[in-house]
Short mmCIF file of C-alpha atoms and ligand atoms in Angstrom, two decimals:
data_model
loop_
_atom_site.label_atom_id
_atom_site.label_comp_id
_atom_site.label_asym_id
_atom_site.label_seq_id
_atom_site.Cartn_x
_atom_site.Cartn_y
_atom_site.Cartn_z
CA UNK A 1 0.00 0.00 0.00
CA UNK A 2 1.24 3.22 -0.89
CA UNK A 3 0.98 7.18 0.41
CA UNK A 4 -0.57 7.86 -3.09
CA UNK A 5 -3.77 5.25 -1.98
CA UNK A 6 -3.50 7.07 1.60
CA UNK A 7 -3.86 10.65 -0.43
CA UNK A 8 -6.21 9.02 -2.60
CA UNK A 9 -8.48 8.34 1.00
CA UNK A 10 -7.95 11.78 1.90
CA UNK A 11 -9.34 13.30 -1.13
CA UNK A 12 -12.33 11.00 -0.95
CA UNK A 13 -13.22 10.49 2.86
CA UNK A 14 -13.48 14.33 4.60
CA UNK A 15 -13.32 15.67 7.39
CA UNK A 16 -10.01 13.76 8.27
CA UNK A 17 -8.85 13.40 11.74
CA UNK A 18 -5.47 13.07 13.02
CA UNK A 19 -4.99 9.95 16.15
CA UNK A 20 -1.27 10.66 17.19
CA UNK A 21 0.87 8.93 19.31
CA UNK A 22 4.54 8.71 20.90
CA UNK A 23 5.81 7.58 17.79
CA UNK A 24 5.25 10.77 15.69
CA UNK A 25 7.74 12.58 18.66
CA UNK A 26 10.50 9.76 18.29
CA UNK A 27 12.40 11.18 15.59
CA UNK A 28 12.47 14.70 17.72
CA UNK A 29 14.54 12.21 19.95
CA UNK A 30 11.59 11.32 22.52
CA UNK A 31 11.28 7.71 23.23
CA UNK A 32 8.30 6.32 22.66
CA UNK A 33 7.26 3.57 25.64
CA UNK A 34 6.22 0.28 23.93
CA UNK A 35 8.69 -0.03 21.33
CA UNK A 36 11.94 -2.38 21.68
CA UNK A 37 13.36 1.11 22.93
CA UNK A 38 10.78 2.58 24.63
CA UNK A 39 10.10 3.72 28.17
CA UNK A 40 8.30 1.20 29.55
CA UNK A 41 11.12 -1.45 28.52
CA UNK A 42 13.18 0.18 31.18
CA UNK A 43 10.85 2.04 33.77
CA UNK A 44 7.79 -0.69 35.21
CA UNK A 45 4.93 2.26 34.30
CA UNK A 46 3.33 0.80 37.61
CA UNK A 47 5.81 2.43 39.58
CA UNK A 48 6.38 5.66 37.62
CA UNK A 49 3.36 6.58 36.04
CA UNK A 50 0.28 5.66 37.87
CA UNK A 51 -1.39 8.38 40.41
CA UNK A 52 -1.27 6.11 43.52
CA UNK A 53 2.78 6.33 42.58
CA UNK A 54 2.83 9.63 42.76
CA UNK A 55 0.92 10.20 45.97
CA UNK A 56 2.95 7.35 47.74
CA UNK A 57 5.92 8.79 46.26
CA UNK A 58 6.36 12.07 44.35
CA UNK A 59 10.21 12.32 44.66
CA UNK A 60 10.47 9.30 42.85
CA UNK A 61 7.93 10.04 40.23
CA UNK A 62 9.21 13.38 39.95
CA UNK A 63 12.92 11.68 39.49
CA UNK A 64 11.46 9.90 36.35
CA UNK A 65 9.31 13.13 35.35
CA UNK A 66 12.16 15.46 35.33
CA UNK A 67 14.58 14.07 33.14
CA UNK A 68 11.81 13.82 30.71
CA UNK A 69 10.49 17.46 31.98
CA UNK A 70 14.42 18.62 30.89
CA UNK A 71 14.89 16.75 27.66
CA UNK A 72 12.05 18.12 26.34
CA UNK A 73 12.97 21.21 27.07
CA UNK A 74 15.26 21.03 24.28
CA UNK A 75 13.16 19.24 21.88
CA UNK A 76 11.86 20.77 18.15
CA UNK A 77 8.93 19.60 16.34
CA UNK A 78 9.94 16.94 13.24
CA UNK A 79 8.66 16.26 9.75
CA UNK A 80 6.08 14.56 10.71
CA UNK A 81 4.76 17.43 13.19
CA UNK A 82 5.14 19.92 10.02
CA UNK A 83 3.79 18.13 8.13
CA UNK A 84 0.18 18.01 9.37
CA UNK A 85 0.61 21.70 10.27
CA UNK A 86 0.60 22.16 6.39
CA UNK A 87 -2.12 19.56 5.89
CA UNK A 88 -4.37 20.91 8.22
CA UNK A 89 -3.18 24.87 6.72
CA UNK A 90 -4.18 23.41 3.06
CA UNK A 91 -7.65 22.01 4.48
CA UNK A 92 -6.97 18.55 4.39
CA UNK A 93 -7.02 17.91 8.38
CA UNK A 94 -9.25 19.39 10.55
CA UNK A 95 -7.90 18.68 13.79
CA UNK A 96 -5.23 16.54 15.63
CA UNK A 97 -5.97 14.14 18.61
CA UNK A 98 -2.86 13.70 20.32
CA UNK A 99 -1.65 11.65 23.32
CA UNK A 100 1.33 13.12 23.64
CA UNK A 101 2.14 15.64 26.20
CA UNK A 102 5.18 17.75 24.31
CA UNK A 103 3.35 20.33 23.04
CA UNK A 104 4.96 20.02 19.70
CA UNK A 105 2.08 19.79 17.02
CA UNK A 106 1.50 23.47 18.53
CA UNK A 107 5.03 24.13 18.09
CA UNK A 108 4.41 23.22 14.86
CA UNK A 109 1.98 25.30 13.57
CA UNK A 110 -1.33 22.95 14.07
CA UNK A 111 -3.86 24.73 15.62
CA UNK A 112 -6.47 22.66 16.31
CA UNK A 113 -5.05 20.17 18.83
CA UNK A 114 -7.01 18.48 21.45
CA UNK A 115 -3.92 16.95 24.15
CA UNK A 116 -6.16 14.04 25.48
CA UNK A 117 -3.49 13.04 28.44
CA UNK A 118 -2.68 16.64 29.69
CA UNK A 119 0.85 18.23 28.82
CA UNK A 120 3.79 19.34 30.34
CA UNK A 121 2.89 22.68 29.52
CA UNK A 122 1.82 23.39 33.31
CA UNK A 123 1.90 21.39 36.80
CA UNK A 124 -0.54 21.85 39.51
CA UNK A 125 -0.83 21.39 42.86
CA UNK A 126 -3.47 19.26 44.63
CA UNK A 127 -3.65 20.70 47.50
CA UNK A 128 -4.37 24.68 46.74
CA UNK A 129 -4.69 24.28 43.13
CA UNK A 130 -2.03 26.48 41.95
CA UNK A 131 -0.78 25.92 38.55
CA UNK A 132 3.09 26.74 37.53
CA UNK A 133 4.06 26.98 33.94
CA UNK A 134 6.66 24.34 32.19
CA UNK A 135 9.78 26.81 33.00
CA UNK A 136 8.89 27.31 36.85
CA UNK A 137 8.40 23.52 37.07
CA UNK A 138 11.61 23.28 35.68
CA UNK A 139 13.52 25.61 37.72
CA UNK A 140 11.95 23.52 40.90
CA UNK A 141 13.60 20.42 39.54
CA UNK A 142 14.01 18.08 41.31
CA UNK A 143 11.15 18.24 43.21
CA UNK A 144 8.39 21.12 42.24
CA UNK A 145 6.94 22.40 44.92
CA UNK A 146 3.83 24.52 45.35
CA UNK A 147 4.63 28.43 45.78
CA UNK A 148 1.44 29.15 47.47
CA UNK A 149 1.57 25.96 49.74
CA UNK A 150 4.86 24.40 49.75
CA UNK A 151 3.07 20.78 48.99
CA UNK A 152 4.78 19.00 46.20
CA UNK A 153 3.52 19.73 42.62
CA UNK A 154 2.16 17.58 40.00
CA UNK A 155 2.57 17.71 36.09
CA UNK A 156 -0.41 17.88 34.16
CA UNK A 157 -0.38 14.91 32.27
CA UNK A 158 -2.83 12.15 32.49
CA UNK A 159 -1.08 9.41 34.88
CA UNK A 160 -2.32 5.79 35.08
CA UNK A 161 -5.65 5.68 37.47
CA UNK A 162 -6.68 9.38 36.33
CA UNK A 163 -9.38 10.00 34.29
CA UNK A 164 -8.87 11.97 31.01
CA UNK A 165 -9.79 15.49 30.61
CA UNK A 166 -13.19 15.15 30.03
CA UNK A 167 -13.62 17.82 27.72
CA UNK A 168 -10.75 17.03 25.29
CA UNK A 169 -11.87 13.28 25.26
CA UNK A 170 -15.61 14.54 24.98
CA UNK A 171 -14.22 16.54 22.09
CA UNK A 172 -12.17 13.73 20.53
CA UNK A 173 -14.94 10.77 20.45
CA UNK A 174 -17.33 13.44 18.37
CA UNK A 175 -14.34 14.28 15.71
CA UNK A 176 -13.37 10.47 15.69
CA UNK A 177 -17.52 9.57 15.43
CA UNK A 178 -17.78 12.57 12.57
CA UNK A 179 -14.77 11.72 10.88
CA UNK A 180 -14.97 10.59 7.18
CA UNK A 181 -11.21 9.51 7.74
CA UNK A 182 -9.34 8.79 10.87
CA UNK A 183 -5.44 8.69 10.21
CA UNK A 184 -3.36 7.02 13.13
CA UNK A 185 -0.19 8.42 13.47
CA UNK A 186 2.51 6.37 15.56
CA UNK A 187 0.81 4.88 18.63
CA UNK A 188 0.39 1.10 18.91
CA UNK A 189 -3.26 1.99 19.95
CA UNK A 190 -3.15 -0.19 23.21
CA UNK A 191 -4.02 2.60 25.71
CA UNK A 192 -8.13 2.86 26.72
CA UNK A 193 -10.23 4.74 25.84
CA UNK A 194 -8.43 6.48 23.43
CA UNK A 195 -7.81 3.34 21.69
CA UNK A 196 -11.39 3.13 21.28
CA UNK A 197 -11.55 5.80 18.73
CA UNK A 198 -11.08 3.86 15.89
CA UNK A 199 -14.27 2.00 17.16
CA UNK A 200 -16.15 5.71 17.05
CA UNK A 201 -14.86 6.20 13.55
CA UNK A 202 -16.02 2.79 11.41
CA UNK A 203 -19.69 2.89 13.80
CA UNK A 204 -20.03 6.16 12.11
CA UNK A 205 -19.14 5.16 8.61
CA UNK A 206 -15.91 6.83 8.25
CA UNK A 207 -12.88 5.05 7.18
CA UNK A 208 -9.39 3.97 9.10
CA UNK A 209 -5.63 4.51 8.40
CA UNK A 210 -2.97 3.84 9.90
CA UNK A 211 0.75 4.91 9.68
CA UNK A 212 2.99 2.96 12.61
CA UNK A 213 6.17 0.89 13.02
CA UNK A 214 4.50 -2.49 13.81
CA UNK A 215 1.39 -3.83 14.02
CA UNK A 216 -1.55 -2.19 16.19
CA UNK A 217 -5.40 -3.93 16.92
CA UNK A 218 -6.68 -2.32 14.72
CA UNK A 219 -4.52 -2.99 11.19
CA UNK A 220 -7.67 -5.45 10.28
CA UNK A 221 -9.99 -2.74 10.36
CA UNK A 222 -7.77 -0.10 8.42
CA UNK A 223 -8.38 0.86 4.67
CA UNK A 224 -4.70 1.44 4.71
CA UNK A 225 -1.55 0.86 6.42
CA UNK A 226 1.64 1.86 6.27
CA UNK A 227 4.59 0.39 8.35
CA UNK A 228 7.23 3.33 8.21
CA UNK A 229 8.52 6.28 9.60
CA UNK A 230 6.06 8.56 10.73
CA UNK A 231 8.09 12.15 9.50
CA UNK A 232 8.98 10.20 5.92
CA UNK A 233 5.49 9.54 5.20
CA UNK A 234 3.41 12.36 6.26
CA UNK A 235 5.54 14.77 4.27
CA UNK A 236 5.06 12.36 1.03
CA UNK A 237 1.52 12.94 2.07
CA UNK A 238 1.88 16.13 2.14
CA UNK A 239 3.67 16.17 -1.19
CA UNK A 240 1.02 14.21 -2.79
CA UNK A 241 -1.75 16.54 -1.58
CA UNK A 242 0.43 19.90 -2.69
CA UNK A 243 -1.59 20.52 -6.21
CA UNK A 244 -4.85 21.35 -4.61
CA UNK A 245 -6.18 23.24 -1.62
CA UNK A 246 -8.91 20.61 -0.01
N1 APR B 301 7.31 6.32 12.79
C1 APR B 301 6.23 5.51 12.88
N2 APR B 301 5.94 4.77 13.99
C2 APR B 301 6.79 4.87 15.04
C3 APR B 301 7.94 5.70 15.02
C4 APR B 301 8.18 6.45 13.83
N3 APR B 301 9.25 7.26 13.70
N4 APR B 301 8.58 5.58 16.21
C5 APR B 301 7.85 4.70 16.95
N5 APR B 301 6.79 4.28 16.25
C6 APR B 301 5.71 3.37 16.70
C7 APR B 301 6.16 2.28 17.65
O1 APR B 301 6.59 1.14 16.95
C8 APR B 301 4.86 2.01 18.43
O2 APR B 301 4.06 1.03 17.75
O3 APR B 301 4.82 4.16 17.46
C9 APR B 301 4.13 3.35 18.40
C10 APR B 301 4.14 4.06 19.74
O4 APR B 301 3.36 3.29 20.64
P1 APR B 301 3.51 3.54 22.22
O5 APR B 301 4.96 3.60 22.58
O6 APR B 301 2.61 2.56 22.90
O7 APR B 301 2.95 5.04 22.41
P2 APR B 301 1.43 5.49 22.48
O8 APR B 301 0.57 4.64 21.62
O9 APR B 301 1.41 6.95 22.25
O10 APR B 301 1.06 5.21 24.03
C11 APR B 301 -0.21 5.64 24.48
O11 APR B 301 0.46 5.10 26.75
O12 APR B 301 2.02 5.12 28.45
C12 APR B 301 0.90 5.75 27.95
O13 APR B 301 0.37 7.99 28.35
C13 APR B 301 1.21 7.18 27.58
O14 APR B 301 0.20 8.52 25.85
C14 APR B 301 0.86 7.29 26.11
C15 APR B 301 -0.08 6.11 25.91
#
């Protein structure tokens, strides 16, 4: 299957949706978590990434959050990230769903982007409910701590236990319902329940694709897929789409 069938979809199935996961940020240099090199191969997610984790234990969570907190600091958006920007600039996506916390479809230019597991943009506290930006939280490292309070801060992603913003997933189950296309960008789609939008999609007629190293759930239900690299193939989308504005 080729990017030209993929385009082809995209001409023909409107409005398109964008699913994307860890794997579009990998070749920015941020490791994914289920790959052969990802996170989770190395950190148990149970003891790092789960909210009772954190409240047992928020030095030790924030010793795992803050290298990530500081490497992606220093992060840029890739090809992959532009490329949508342009996609979505040239009317061909309407919006991204993303998983991912880095704040780099934004960086990219993509303005509608609904960040279903939080960000690092901000942390809060639980206690008073202040919220610090990204560079405060960083300049707390290595523990954050509340400057209204003093009580230890936590970043606003979505941690294991938590339950998802519910107006960005609210948001994402009607553009995955309404889609005519929904186009899966790196994430091995194994996280509930946002890898039950692909369900929301084919109940409501629209169509599947599906761009990822390795196989997801979901690769019998896709129109399309495409095992390789996530920046190499959305700008040959992009490419393929450049004669016309949608
Ligand atoms: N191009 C295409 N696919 C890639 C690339 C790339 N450059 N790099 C990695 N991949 C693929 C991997 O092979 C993997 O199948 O992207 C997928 C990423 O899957 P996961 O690591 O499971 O990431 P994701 O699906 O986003 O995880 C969902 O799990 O731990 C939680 O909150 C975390 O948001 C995350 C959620």
């Amino acid at each position: 299957m080729s990017v030209e069938y993929l385009a082809e979809l995209m001409r023909a199935h409107q409005p398109c949706v964008v699913l994307t996961g860890a794997g579009i940020s990998t070749e920015s240099g941020i490791p994914d978590f289920r790959s052969p090199t990802g996170i989770w191969r190395r950190y148990d997610p149970m003891e790092y990434a789960t909210i009772d984790a954190f409240l047992a234990d928020p030095e030790k969570v924030w010793d795992f959050y803050g290298k990530r907190l500081a490497s992606l600091a220093e992060v840029e958006p890739n090809d992959g990230h532009r490329a949508l920007a342009q996609l979505e600039q040239r009317g061909w996506v309407d919006a991204i769903v993303t998983q991912n916390v880095d704040g780099l479809h934004a960086r990219a230019g993509s303005r509608t982007v609904v960040e279903v597991h939080g960000s690092i943009r901000t942390s809060s506290c639980l206690e008073c409910g202040t919220t610090v930006p990204f560079a405060d939280a960083l300049a707390r490292l290595p523990v954050p701590t509340c400057p209204t309070c003093g009580r230890v801060l936590k970043p606003d992603v979505v941690m294991f236990g938590e339950l998802l913003p519910q107006a960005a997933m609210d948001r994402a189950v009607r553009l995955a319902s309404e889609a005519g296309l929904l186009l899966v960008v790196g994430s091995s789609l194994e996280v509930y329940p946002v890898a039950g939008l692909p369900l929301e999609t084919l109940a409501g007629g629209g169509k599947l694709a599906i761009v990822n190293r390795g196989e997801t759930q979901f690769d019998v239900d896709a129109a399309v897929c495409i095992d390789a690299g996530a920046g190499e193939t959305l700008a040959a989308l992009a490419e393929a789409l450049a004669d016309r504005l949608q």
